[in-house]
Each structure stands twice: as structure tokens, then as C-alpha cells.
Tab-separated table of C-alpha atoms and ligand atoms in Angstrom:
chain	number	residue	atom	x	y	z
A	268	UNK	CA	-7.542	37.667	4.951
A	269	UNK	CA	-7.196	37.498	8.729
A	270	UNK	CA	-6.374	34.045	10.646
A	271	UNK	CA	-9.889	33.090	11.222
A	272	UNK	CA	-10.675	33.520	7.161
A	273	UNK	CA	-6.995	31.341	6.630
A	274	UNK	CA	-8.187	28.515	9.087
A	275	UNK	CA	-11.700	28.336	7.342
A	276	UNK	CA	-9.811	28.435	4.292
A	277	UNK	CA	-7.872	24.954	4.981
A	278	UNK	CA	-10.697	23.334	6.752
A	279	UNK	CA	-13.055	23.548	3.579
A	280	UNK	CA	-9.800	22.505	0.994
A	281	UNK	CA	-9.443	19.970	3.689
A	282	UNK	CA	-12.768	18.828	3.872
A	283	UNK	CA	-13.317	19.414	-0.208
A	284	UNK	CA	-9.985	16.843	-0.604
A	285	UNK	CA	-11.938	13.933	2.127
A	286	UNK	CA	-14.997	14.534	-0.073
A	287	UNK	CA	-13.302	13.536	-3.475
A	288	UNK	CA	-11.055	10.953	-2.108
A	289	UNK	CA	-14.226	9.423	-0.659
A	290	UNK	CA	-15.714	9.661	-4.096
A	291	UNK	CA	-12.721	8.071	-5.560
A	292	UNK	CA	-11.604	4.847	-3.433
A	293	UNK	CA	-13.114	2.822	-0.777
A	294	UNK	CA	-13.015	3.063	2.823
A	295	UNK	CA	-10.709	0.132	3.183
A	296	UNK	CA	-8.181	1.967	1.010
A	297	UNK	CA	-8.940	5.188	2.582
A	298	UNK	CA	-8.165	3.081	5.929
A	299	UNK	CA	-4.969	1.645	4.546
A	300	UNK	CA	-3.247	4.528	3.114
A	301	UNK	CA	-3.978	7.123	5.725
A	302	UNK	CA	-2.887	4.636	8.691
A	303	UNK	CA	-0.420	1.898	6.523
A	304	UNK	CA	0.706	-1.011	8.309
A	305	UNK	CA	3.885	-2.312	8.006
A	306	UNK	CA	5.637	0.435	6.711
A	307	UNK	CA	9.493	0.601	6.749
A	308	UNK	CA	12.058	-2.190	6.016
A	309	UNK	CA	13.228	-5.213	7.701
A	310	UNK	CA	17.010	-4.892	8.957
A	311	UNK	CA	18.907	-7.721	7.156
A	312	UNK	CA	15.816	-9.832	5.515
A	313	UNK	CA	15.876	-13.174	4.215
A	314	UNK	CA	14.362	-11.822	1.163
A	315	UNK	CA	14.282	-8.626	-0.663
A	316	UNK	CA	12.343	-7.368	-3.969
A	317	UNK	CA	12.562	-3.789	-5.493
A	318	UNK	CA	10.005	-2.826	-8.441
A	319	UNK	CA	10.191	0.328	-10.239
A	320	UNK	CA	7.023	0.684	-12.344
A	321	UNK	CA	6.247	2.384	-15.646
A	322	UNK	CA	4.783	5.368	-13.914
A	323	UNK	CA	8.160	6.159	-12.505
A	324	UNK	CA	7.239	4.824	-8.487
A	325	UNK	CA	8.991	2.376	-6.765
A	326	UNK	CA	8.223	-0.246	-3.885
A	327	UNK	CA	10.372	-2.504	-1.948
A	328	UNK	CA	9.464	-5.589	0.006
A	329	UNK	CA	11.495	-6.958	3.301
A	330	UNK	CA	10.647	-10.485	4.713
A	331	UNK	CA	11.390	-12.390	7.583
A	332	UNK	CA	11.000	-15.838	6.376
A	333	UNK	CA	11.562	-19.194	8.857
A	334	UNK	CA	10.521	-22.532	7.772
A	335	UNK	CA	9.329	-21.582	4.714
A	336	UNK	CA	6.781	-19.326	5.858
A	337	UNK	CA	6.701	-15.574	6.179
A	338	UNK	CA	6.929	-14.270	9.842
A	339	UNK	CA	7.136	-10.935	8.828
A	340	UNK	CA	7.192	-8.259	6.206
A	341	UNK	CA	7.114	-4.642	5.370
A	342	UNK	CA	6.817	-2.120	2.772
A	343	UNK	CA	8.382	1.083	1.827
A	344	UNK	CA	7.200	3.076	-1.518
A	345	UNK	CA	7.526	6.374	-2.913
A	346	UNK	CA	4.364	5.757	-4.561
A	347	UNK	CA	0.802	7.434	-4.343
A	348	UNK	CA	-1.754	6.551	-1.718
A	349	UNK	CA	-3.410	3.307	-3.679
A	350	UNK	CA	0.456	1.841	-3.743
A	351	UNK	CA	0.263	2.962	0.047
A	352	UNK	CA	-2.518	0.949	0.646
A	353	UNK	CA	-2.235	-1.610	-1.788
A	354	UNK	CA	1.601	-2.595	0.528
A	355	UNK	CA	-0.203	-2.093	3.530
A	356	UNK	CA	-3.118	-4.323	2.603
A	357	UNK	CA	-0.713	-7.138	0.349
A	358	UNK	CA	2.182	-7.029	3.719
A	359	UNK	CA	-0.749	-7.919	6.012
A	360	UNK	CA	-2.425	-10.922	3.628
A	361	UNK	CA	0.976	-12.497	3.229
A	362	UNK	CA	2.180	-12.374	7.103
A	363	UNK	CA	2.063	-16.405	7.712
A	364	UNK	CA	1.715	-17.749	4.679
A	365	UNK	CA	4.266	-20.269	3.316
A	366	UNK	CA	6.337	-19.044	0.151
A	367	UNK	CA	3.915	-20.818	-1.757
A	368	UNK	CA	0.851	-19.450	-0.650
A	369	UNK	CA	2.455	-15.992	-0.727
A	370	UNK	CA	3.342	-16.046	-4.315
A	371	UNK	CA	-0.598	-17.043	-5.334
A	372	UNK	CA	-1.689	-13.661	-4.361
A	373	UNK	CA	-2.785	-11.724	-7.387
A	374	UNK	CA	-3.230	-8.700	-8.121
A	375	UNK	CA	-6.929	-9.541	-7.770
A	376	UNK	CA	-6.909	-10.943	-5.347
A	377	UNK	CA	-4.981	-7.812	-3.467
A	378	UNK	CA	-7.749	-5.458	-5.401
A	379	UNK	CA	-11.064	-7.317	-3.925
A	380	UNK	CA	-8.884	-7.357	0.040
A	381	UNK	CA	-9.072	-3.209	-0.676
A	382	UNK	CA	-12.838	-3.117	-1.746
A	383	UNK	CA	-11.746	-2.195	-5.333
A	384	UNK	CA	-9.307	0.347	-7.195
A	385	UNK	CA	-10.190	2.767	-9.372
A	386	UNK	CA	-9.651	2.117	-12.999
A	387	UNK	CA	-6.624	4.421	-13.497
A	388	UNK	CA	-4.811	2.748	-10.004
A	389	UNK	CA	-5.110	-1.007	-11.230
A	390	UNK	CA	-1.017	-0.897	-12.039
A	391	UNK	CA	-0.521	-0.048	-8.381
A	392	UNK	CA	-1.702	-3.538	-7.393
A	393	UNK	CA	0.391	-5.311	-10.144
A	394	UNK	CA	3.389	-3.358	-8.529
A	395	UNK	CA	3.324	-4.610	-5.292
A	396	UNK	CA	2.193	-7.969	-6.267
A	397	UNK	CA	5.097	-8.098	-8.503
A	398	UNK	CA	7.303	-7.257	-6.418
A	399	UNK	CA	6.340	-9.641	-3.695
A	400	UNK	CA	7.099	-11.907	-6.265
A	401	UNK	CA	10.492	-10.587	-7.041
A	402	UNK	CA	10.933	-11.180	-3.099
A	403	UNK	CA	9.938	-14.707	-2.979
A	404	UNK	CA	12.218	-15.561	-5.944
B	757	LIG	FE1	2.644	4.869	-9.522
B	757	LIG	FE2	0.426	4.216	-8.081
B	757	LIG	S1	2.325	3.178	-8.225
B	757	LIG	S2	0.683	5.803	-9.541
């Protein structure tokens, strides 16, 4: 195989990969997961909340809270691309909401903001929800 054959090679596996993943989730997780906002931690945050689900992944929540509300907040997870998204998408719904309004975000809520999960990816939602909960407490 020369280089030409190689490069060919990982352009179609790359293109064969968009094709399935755009099969598999929508293009607001798609969005989320291949450009995540609000990924890293907060140096010394008000509030902190680590989840390690079943499936073995883990996220972690930082906020910046100030009368009551949260002024800011990131994500870090060593989690698959729906937990990627699912931080990126829940960090950005809860950015100015008061404690209260924060901790009423469901995991369905968080699901219908991505345009759906597939079946097998619904956990990943409960994850970060729950630990934004873990946070708030
Ligand atoms: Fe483990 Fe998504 S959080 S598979």
C-alpha cells in the first residue's frame, strides 16, 4: 500500500465512522460532543459533584454559584461522546438558573435539549443529571 492508498484508506474509515454516528444520534449531539462547551473544572467552586456510573464512567460538575444562582459551570468526564454532549448540553441549560431551577432539570428534560438519545445512551443523561444534583446538594 503506498501513501496515496493509506490516505484513501482513513478518509473512507473516516467518512464510514460520520456516516454511522449520523445514523446513530442527532445533530445536536453530534454538535455537542465533537465541539463540548464548558469543558474542564472550575478552580475552587462553590459546589462540586462527582458520579461514577454503573458502566464504570465518571463525570464531575464545578459551579460558580452567587446569590443563589449559577454564574458558571463546567464539566469534565471520562465518559463516551453522549456523556460528552449530554455535560456540554446540561452545563449550558443550567448557566443562570437559581439552585432551584437547576435541580428541576431531568434527565428528560436534558434528552429532548439534545434532540434525543439512543436507547442504549439513556443512563448517560441520568449521570450528569445526577450529578448536577449531587452538586447542588
Ligand atoms: Fe458510560 Fe455513557 S456514561 S456509556
Amino acid at each position: 500500500m503506498d501513501e496515496d492508498d493509506f490516505v484513501k484508506m482513513v478518509e473512507d474509515l473516516q467518512k464510514k465512522i460520520e456516516y454511522e454516528e449520523e445514523a446513530t444520534y442527532s445533530q445536536t449531539v453530534i454538535r455537542e460532543y465533537r465541539n463540548p462547551s464548558n469543558f474542564g473544572m472550575i478552580e475552587n467552586p462553590d459546589a462540586f459533584g462527582e458520579v461514577k456510573g454503573p458502566c464504570g464512567d465518571t463525570i464531575k460538575i464545578s459551579l460558580r454559584i452567587e446569590d443563589r444562582k449559577i454564574r458558571d459551570a463546567c464539566f469534565w468526564t471520562d465518559g463516551c461522546g453522549a456523556t460528552i454532549a449530554c455535560g456540554s448540553m446540561l452545563t449550558k441549560m443550567m448557566k443562570g438558573e437559581t439552585l432551584e431551577e437547576a435541580a428541576d432539570i431531568t434527565s428528560e428534560k436534558l434528552i429532548n435539549a439534545l434532540g434525543g438519545l439512543p436507547e442504549e445512551h439513556l443512563h448517560c443523561s441520568k449521570l450528569a443529571v445526577n450529578t448536577l444534583r449531587k452538586a447542588i446538594k
